Amino acid sequence: MPDFRSDTVTQPTAAMRAAMQAAPLGDDVFGDDPSVNALQDHAAQLLGFEAALFAPTGTQTNLIALMGHCQRGDEAIVGQSWHTYRWEGGGMAVLGSIQPQPVETQADGTLRLADIAAAIKPDDPHFARTRLVVLENTTGGQVLPTPYIAEVAQLARARGLSTHLDGARLFNAATANAAANGSDVYAEARAICAHFDTASVCLSKGLGAPVGSLLLGTRDFIRQARRTRKILGGAMRQAGLLAAAGQHALQHHVRRLADDHALLHELAQGLQQAAHTHPLLAGRLVVHPAQTNILFTDVDAAVAPQFTAWLAQGGVRVTSGAHGGQTRLRWVTHLDVGAADVAQALARVQAFALA
Ligand SMILES: *Cc1c(COP(=O)(O)O)cnc(C)c1O
C-alpha cells in the first residue's frame, strides 16, 4: 500500500536491524555506550562540528538547542511556519521560558533579511533580549539557497546573535544542492552546517532509522546540552541499539535520498498531467513545485471530499488538511515507497470518478 503520509513511516531494513542486533551496548547516562559514542563522533566529524548529542526526537534536540542559546526571558527569531515555533507544542515558551519572535515565511521558505533585522530588539528593559536566529532547511520540502543562509548568518553575527539550524531534513537539502552543483551530498551538508553555531538533524525521517535525532555544536555547547537532555528526560540507557540504526542510516541511506527525489518528480509530473487533463480534476487540482521529497497539492472544495476518500479507498495514503477554502494534500516519498507505489497512486488518480 503506497504510504505517502510522511518519511517517518519507514520500517528499519533488514541490514539496519542486523546493525542494531550487532551493536555493542553500554549505559549512555554513564557515557559508556560505545555505539552512541561512535554515532556522535561520526556525525560531528561528518558535519564539521566539535561534538554531537544523540536524543530521542528532533523536537527535543531543537528544544535543547534553544535552551542552550537562550536564557529565561531571551528571544529567538523563527519563521511563522517553522517547526520550532508551530509544531513543537510551544515547547520553547512552555519549558524554556523563551519568547519566540516569529517572522513571516516567504513562499520560497526564506525569511526576508529586512524582516529579521527589524525583529531584533534594542537593549532596553521593555524588550526581551534577542539572542538567536533559527533557520529550517529543508522547510516544507523547499531548499534554502546556501548563499542566502550565509547572508542570514552574517547578519546574525554582525548583531551578536547565535544561529541554529533545524536540519531535520538537512540531507534532503544537501541532496538537492549536490544534484544542482554536481557535488558530493556530504560536502553540501557540511557546507550548510558551516554557517550555524548548532544544528539538529533527524535520523528517523528520510534516513529511515526508527528513532533518533542529533544535536551538533561546540564541545562546550554539547556538554551543557547533555545536562539539558537529562532535565528533559531524554537521557537513555542502552541507547546504542538505536544509535546503531542511526549510524547505519548515515552511512547507507544518504546517497539514496536522490532516488526519493527522482520518484517524487515522477509523481509530480503524473499529478500535473491529471491537473490538466482529468475530466474531474482539470482546473481543480493545483500541483505545487517540489524540490526534494515533499509535494503539496491543493484540491478544490467541489471535489476534495470525494477525491480524498477515493485515494483512501484505493489504499493511497496521504495527509490532508484545510488550506484556505481548499484541501491540501501532502505527498512524501521515502525508503518504503517504490516506483510501483507511484504507479499505483497515479493509476488511482487517473481512475478518479464520482460514485
Ligand atoms: C520532523 C521535524 C522535526 C522533529 O520532529 P520529531 O518528530 O520530534 O523528531 C523538527 N523539525 C522539522 C522541520 C521536522 O520536519
Short mmCIF file of C-alpha atoms and ligand atoms in Angstrom, two decimals:
data_model
loop_
_atom_site.label_atom_id
_atom_site.label_comp_id
_atom_site.label_asym_id
_atom_site.label_seq_id
_atom_site.Cartn_x
_atom_site.Cartn_y
_atom_site.Cartn_z
CA MET A 1 0.00 0.00 0.00
CA PRO A 2 1.52 3.32 -1.06
CA ASP A 3 2.02 5.33 2.12
CA PHE A 4 2.93 8.90 1.20
CA ARG A 5 1.95 10.39 4.58
CA SER A 6 5.47 11.04 5.83
CA ASP A 7 9.08 9.90 5.57
CA THR A 8 8.75 8.96 9.24
CA VAL A 9 6.69 5.82 8.49
CA THR A 10 9.65 3.76 7.25
CA GLN A 11 10.42 0.38 8.79
CA PRO A 12 14.05 -0.46 9.59
CA THR A 13 15.60 -2.52 6.77
CA ALA A 14 17.00 -6.00 7.36
CA ALA A 15 20.54 -4.61 7.19
CA MET A 16 19.64 -1.91 9.71
CA ARG A 17 18.12 -4.48 12.08
CA ALA A 18 21.30 -6.56 11.73
CA ALA A 19 23.39 -3.50 12.63
CA MET A 20 21.18 -2.94 15.69
CA GLN A 21 21.46 -6.60 16.66
CA ALA A 22 25.26 -6.48 16.43
CA ALA A 23 25.68 -3.16 18.29
CA PRO A 24 27.85 -3.23 21.42
CA LEU A 25 25.90 -1.60 24.26
CA GLY A 26 26.67 0.25 27.47
CA ASP A 27 24.86 2.76 29.64
CA ASP A 28 24.78 6.11 27.89
CA VAL A 29 23.93 8.00 31.08
CA PHE A 30 27.33 6.88 32.32
CA GLY A 31 28.67 7.84 28.88
CA ASP A 32 29.92 4.35 28.13
CA ASP A 33 27.65 3.11 25.38
CA PRO A 34 30.17 2.54 22.57
CA SER A 35 27.54 2.65 19.81
CA VAL A 36 26.13 6.00 20.97
CA ASN A 37 29.64 7.42 21.30
CA ALA A 38 30.57 6.13 17.84
CA LEU A 39 27.49 7.72 16.27
CA GLN A 40 28.08 11.07 17.99
CA ASP A 41 31.75 11.14 16.98
CA HIS A 42 30.98 10.05 13.43
CA ALA A 43 28.22 12.65 12.97
CA ALA A 44 30.28 15.50 14.44
CA GLN A 45 33.16 14.73 12.11
CA LEU A 46 30.86 14.19 9.12
CA LEU A 47 29.16 17.58 9.54
CA GLY A 48 32.14 19.63 10.71
CA PHE A 49 31.24 20.18 14.38
CA GLU A 50 33.30 19.54 17.51
CA ALA A 51 30.70 17.35 19.18
CA ALA A 52 27.25 15.79 18.87
CA LEU A 53 24.50 14.51 21.15
CA PHE A 54 22.01 11.74 20.39
CA ALA A 55 18.43 12.30 21.62
CA PRO A 56 15.06 10.61 21.11
CA THR A 57 13.43 13.21 18.85
CA GLY A 58 14.06 16.30 16.77
CA THR A 59 11.62 18.20 18.93
CA GLN A 60 13.94 17.50 21.84
CA THR A 61 17.21 18.35 20.05
CA ASN A 62 15.65 21.63 18.90
CA LEU A 63 14.45 22.44 22.42
CA ILE A 64 17.84 21.55 23.92
CA ALA A 65 19.49 23.88 21.39
CA LEU A 66 17.04 26.71 22.08
CA MET A 67 17.59 26.34 25.83
CA GLY A 68 21.34 26.34 25.27
CA HIS A 69 21.33 29.55 23.28
CA CYS A 70 18.62 31.40 25.23
CA GLN A 71 18.16 32.01 28.93
CA ARG A 72 14.83 32.75 30.66
CA GLY A 73 13.34 35.87 29.06
CA ASP A 74 15.51 35.73 25.95
CA GLU A 75 14.03 35.71 22.48
CA ALA A 76 14.52 33.53 19.41
CA ILE A 77 13.68 34.71 15.89
CA VAL A 78 11.84 31.97 13.99
CA GLY A 79 9.74 31.61 10.85
CA GLN A 80 5.98 31.76 11.21
CA SER A 81 5.80 28.23 9.75
CA TRP A 82 8.92 26.81 11.46
CA HIS A 83 8.61 23.51 13.24
CA THR A 84 10.31 25.04 16.31
CA TYR A 85 7.52 27.63 16.54
CA ARG A 86 4.42 25.96 15.20
CA TRP A 87 4.78 22.21 15.59
CA GLU A 88 6.54 21.65 18.90
CA GLY A 89 3.71 22.45 21.30
CA GLY A 90 5.19 25.83 22.14
CA GLY A 91 7.99 23.98 23.93
CA MET A 92 10.44 26.87 23.93
CA ALA A 93 7.93 29.00 25.86
CA VAL A 94 6.48 26.20 27.99
CA LEU A 95 9.75 24.62 29.10
CA GLY A 96 12.43 27.15 28.18
CA SER A 97 10.81 30.46 29.18
CA ILE A 98 11.99 31.64 25.76
CA GLN A 99 9.93 34.12 23.78
CA PRO A 100 9.57 33.21 20.13
CA GLN A 101 9.60 36.16 17.71
CA PRO A 102 8.01 34.80 14.54
CA VAL A 103 8.78 36.41 11.18
CA GLU A 104 6.66 35.87 8.06
CA THR A 105 7.85 32.93 5.95
CA GLN A 106 8.08 33.79 2.24
CA ALA A 107 6.68 31.48 -0.47
CA ASP A 108 10.19 30.14 -1.15
CA GLY A 109 10.67 29.23 2.51
CA THR A 110 13.04 32.09 3.33
CA LEU A 111 12.69 34.87 5.90
CA ARG A 112 13.45 38.33 4.50
CA LEU A 113 16.72 39.72 5.83
CA ALA A 114 14.98 43.06 6.44
CA ASP A 115 12.28 41.29 8.47
CA ILE A 116 14.90 39.52 10.58
CA ALA A 117 16.80 42.78 11.13
CA ALA A 118 13.57 44.61 12.07
CA ALA A 119 12.71 41.90 14.62
CA ILE A 120 15.96 42.32 16.56
CA LYS A 121 15.25 44.32 19.72
CA PRO A 122 17.45 47.09 21.09
CA ASP A 123 18.95 46.62 24.54
CA ASP A 124 16.09 48.13 26.52
CA PRO A 125 14.30 46.75 29.59
CA HIS A 126 10.98 46.94 27.72
CA PHE A 127 12.09 44.19 25.37
CA ALA A 128 13.07 40.59 25.57
CA ARG A 129 16.76 40.06 24.78
CA THR A 130 17.07 38.84 21.18
CA ARG A 131 19.65 36.06 21.22
CA LEU A 132 19.11 33.61 18.39
CA VAL A 133 18.05 33.20 14.77
CA VAL A 134 16.65 29.81 13.75
CA LEU A 135 16.50 28.62 10.14
CA GLU A 136 14.87 25.44 8.87
CA ASN A 137 16.27 23.51 5.88
CA THR A 138 14.50 21.92 4.12
CA THR A 139 11.33 23.74 5.07
CA GLY A 140 8.08 22.35 3.68
CA GLY A 141 10.34 20.37 1.33
CA GLN A 142 11.94 23.57 -0.01
CA VAL A 143 15.68 24.14 -0.03
CA LEU A 144 17.09 27.39 1.34
CA PRO A 145 19.84 28.55 -1.03
CA THR A 146 23.21 28.24 0.73
CA PRO A 147 24.23 31.84 -0.26
CA TYR A 148 21.02 33.05 1.42
CA ILE A 149 21.91 31.09 4.56
CA ALA A 150 25.34 32.76 4.51
CA GLU A 151 23.68 36.19 4.43
CA VAL A 152 21.45 35.38 7.40
CA ALA A 153 24.42 34.02 9.33
CA GLN A 154 26.41 37.17 8.58
CA LEU A 155 23.54 39.39 9.74
CA ALA A 156 23.19 37.36 12.93
CA ARG A 157 26.92 37.52 13.65
CA ALA A 158 27.04 41.25 12.99
CA ARG A 159 24.23 41.75 15.53
CA GLY A 160 25.75 39.42 18.11
CA LEU A 161 23.16 36.69 17.69
CA SER A 162 23.66 32.93 17.65
CA THR A 163 22.32 30.72 14.88
CA HIS A 164 20.61 27.33 14.99
CA LEU A 165 19.67 25.14 12.04
CA ASP A 166 16.63 22.91 12.29
CA GLY A 167 18.02 20.46 9.76
CA ALA A 168 15.51 17.68 10.33
CA ARG A 169 15.85 17.05 6.58
CA LEU A 170 19.34 18.51 6.16
CA PHE A 171 20.39 15.66 3.89
CA ASN A 172 17.42 16.22 1.57
CA ALA A 173 18.58 19.82 1.16
CA ALA A 174 22.14 18.62 0.61
CA THR A 175 20.93 16.06 -1.95
CA ALA A 176 19.17 18.78 -3.97
CA ASN A 177 22.23 21.04 -3.78
CA ALA A 178 24.53 18.20 -4.80
CA ALA A 179 22.34 17.49 -7.85
CA ALA A 180 22.31 21.18 -8.81
CA ASN A 181 26.06 21.68 -8.33
CA GLY A 182 27.35 18.29 -9.42
CA SER A 183 28.94 17.97 -5.99
CA ASP A 184 29.02 15.49 -3.12
CA VAL A 185 26.00 15.28 -0.81
CA TYR A 186 28.08 15.05 2.38
CA ALA A 187 30.15 18.08 1.30
CA GLU A 188 26.94 20.02 0.67
CA ALA A 189 25.61 19.06 4.11
CA ARG A 190 28.86 20.28 5.69
CA ALA A 191 28.67 23.50 3.66
CA ILE A 192 25.19 24.23 5.00
CA CYS A 193 26.18 23.44 8.59
CA ALA A 194 29.29 25.63 8.39
CA HIS A 195 27.07 28.72 8.75
CA PHE A 196 25.49 27.69 12.06
CA ASP A 197 26.57 27.52 15.68
CA THR A 198 24.36 24.45 16.18
CA ALA A 199 22.33 22.08 14.04
CA SER A 200 19.67 19.44 14.66
CA VAL A 201 19.37 16.51 12.25
CA CYS A 202 16.70 13.79 12.24
CA LEU A 203 17.71 10.19 11.68
CA SER A 204 14.11 8.95 11.66
CA LYS A 205 12.85 10.87 8.61
CA GLY A 206 14.25 10.21 5.14
CA LEU A 207 17.26 8.39 6.59
CA GLY A 208 14.98 5.59 7.76
CA ALA A 209 16.08 5.00 11.36
CA PRO A 210 13.23 4.07 13.72
CA VAL A 211 14.12 6.67 16.39
CA GLY A 212 16.56 9.45 16.99
CA SER A 213 17.98 12.87 16.24
CA LEU A 214 21.36 14.51 16.67
CA LEU A 215 22.29 17.91 18.03
CA LEU A 216 25.64 19.25 16.84
CA GLY A 217 27.76 22.11 18.17
CA THR A 218 30.90 23.03 20.07
CA ARG A 219 32.22 20.75 22.79
CA ASP A 220 31.13 23.26 25.47
CA PHE A 221 27.65 23.64 24.00
CA ILE A 222 27.15 19.87 23.81
CA ARG A 223 28.38 19.42 27.41
CA GLN A 224 25.60 21.78 28.54
CA ALA A 225 23.17 20.10 26.11
CA ARG A 226 23.83 16.79 27.84
CA ARG A 227 22.64 18.32 31.10
CA THR A 228 19.52 19.78 29.45
CA ARG A 229 18.75 16.44 27.79
CA LYS A 230 18.80 14.85 31.26
CA ILE A 231 16.44 17.52 32.60
CA LEU A 232 14.05 16.91 29.71
CA GLY A 233 14.06 13.17 30.32
CA GLY A 234 15.92 12.32 27.13
CA ALA A 235 18.92 10.55 28.65
CA MET A 236 18.59 6.87 27.69
CA ARG A 237 20.47 3.80 28.84
CA GLN A 238 21.31 1.07 26.27
CA ALA A 239 20.59 3.60 23.55
CA GLY A 240 23.28 2.08 21.35
CA LEU A 241 20.59 -0.16 19.94
CA LEU A 242 19.01 2.95 18.43
CA ALA A 243 22.27 4.73 17.71
CA ALA A 244 23.43 1.76 15.62
CA ALA A 245 20.36 2.23 13.42
CA GLY A 246 21.23 5.91 13.08
CA GLN A 247 24.83 5.13 12.25
CA HIS A 248 23.70 2.67 9.57
CA ALA A 249 21.35 5.35 8.20
CA LEU A 250 24.10 7.98 8.00
CA GLN A 251 26.38 5.58 6.17
CA HIS A 252 23.94 3.82 3.85
CA HIS A 253 20.79 5.91 3.42
CA VAL A 254 22.12 9.34 2.49
CA ARG A 255 23.09 8.80 -1.14
CA ARG A 256 19.81 7.02 -1.86
CA LEU A 257 17.79 10.16 -0.99
CA ALA A 258 18.32 11.12 -4.64
CA ASP A 259 16.03 8.17 -5.51
CA ASP A 260 13.26 9.63 -3.32
CA HIS A 261 13.63 12.98 -5.07
CA ALA A 262 13.50 11.36 -8.54
CA LEU A 263 10.40 9.39 -7.59
CA LEU A 264 8.68 12.48 -6.23
CA HIS A 265 9.42 14.24 -9.51
CA GLU A 266 7.71 11.38 -11.35
CA LEU A 267 4.71 11.59 -9.03
CA ALA A 268 4.53 15.38 -9.50
CA GLN A 269 4.57 15.03 -13.28
CA GLY A 270 1.77 12.47 -13.22
CA LEU A 271 -0.33 14.63 -10.93
CA GLN A 272 0.40 17.66 -13.09
CA GLN A 273 -0.93 15.77 -16.08
CA ALA A 274 -4.11 14.90 -14.18
CA ALA A 275 -4.42 18.56 -13.19
CA HIS A 276 -4.58 19.44 -16.88
CA THR A 277 -6.43 16.55 -18.49
CA HIS A 278 -8.53 14.65 -15.94
CA PRO A 279 -12.25 15.38 -16.52
CA LEU A 280 -12.97 15.97 -12.81
CA LEU A 281 -9.63 17.33 -11.68
CA ALA A 282 -8.72 19.72 -14.51
CA GLY A 283 -8.79 23.23 -13.09
CA ARG A 284 -9.49 21.83 -9.63
CA LEU A 285 -6.10 20.42 -8.75
CA VAL A 286 -3.03 22.59 -8.21
CA VAL A 287 0.34 20.83 -8.00
CA HIS A 288 2.92 22.98 -6.24
CA PRO A 289 6.57 22.95 -7.32
CA ALA A 290 8.64 20.40 -5.39
CA GLN A 291 12.40 20.33 -4.89
CA THR A 292 13.05 17.35 -2.64
CA ASN A 293 10.81 14.57 -1.28
CA ILE A 294 7.72 16.56 -0.29
CA LEU A 295 4.92 17.63 -2.62
CA PHE A 296 1.80 19.67 -1.87
CA THR A 297 -1.35 19.59 -3.96
CA ASP A 298 -4.45 21.70 -3.42
CA VAL A 299 -7.84 20.28 -4.35
CA ASP A 300 -10.89 22.41 -4.97
CA ALA A 301 -13.71 22.07 -2.43
CA ALA A 302 -16.06 20.91 -5.22
CA VAL A 303 -14.32 17.52 -5.40
CA ALA A 304 -11.95 17.42 -2.40
CA PRO A 305 -14.01 15.16 -0.08
CA GLN A 306 -14.70 12.69 -2.90
CA PHE A 307 -11.10 12.75 -4.13
CA THR A 308 -9.50 12.21 -0.72
CA ALA A 309 -11.98 9.37 0.02
CA TRP A 310 -11.19 7.87 -3.41
CA LEU A 311 -7.47 7.85 -2.66
CA ALA A 312 -8.01 6.33 0.78
CA GLN A 313 -10.32 3.62 -0.56
CA GLY A 314 -7.69 2.80 -3.18
CA GLY A 315 -5.09 2.32 -0.45
CA VAL A 316 -3.21 5.53 -1.34
CA ARG A 317 -2.35 7.22 1.95
CA VAL A 318 -1.60 10.94 2.11
CA THR A 319 -2.06 13.58 4.78
CA SER A 320 -4.73 16.20 4.21
CA GLY A 321 -5.82 19.42 5.84
CA ALA A 322 -7.88 22.52 5.19
CA HIS A 323 -5.96 25.25 3.36
CA GLY A 324 -7.88 28.39 2.55
CA GLY A 325 -11.12 27.08 1.04
CA GLN A 326 -9.31 24.08 -0.42
CA THR A 327 -7.94 20.79 0.79
CA ARG A 328 -4.17 20.49 0.83
CA LEU A 329 -2.72 17.02 0.35
CA ARG A 330 0.89 16.23 1.25
CA TRP A 331 2.77 13.52 -0.61
CA VAL A 332 6.15 12.38 0.73
CA THR A 333 8.50 9.84 -0.84
CA HIS A 334 10.84 7.75 1.29
CA LEU A 335 12.68 4.47 1.76
CA ASP A 336 9.47 2.42 1.73
CA VAL A 337 7.93 3.96 -1.39
CA GLY A 338 8.94 2.49 -4.75
CA ALA A 339 8.19 3.03 -8.43
CA ALA A 340 5.27 0.56 -8.21
CA ASP A 341 3.70 2.64 -5.41
CA VAL A 342 3.91 5.80 -7.51
CA ALA A 343 2.43 3.95 -10.48
CA GLN A 344 -0.41 2.62 -8.30
CA ALA A 345 -1.11 6.09 -6.91
CA LEU A 346 -1.16 7.71 -10.34
CA ALA A 347 -3.42 4.97 -11.71
CA ARG A 348 -5.80 5.59 -8.83
CA VAL A 349 -5.79 9.34 -9.56
CA GLN A 350 -6.43 8.74 -13.28
CA ALA A 351 -9.35 6.45 -12.45
CA PHE A 352 -10.99 9.02 -10.15
CA ALA A 353 -14.73 9.10 -10.77
CA LEU A 354 -17.74 10.20 -8.76
CA ALA A 355 -19.70 7.31 -7.25
C1 LIG B 1 10.13 16.19 11.98
C2 LIG B 1 10.73 17.51 12.22
C3 LIG B 1 11.33 17.83 13.44
C4 LIG B 1 11.41 16.86 14.60
O1 LIG B 1 10.32 16.07 14.78
P1 LIG B 1 10.31 14.84 15.79
O2 LIG B 1 9.10 14.10 15.34
O3 LIG B 1 10.22 15.39 17.15
O4 LIG B 1 11.58 14.06 15.60
C5 LIG B 1 11.88 19.08 13.59
N1 LIG B 1 11.86 19.97 12.58
C6 LIG B 1 11.31 19.71 11.39
C7 LIG B 1 11.35 20.73 10.31
C8 LIG B 1 10.72 18.47 11.17
O5 LIG B 1 10.18 18.21 9.98
#
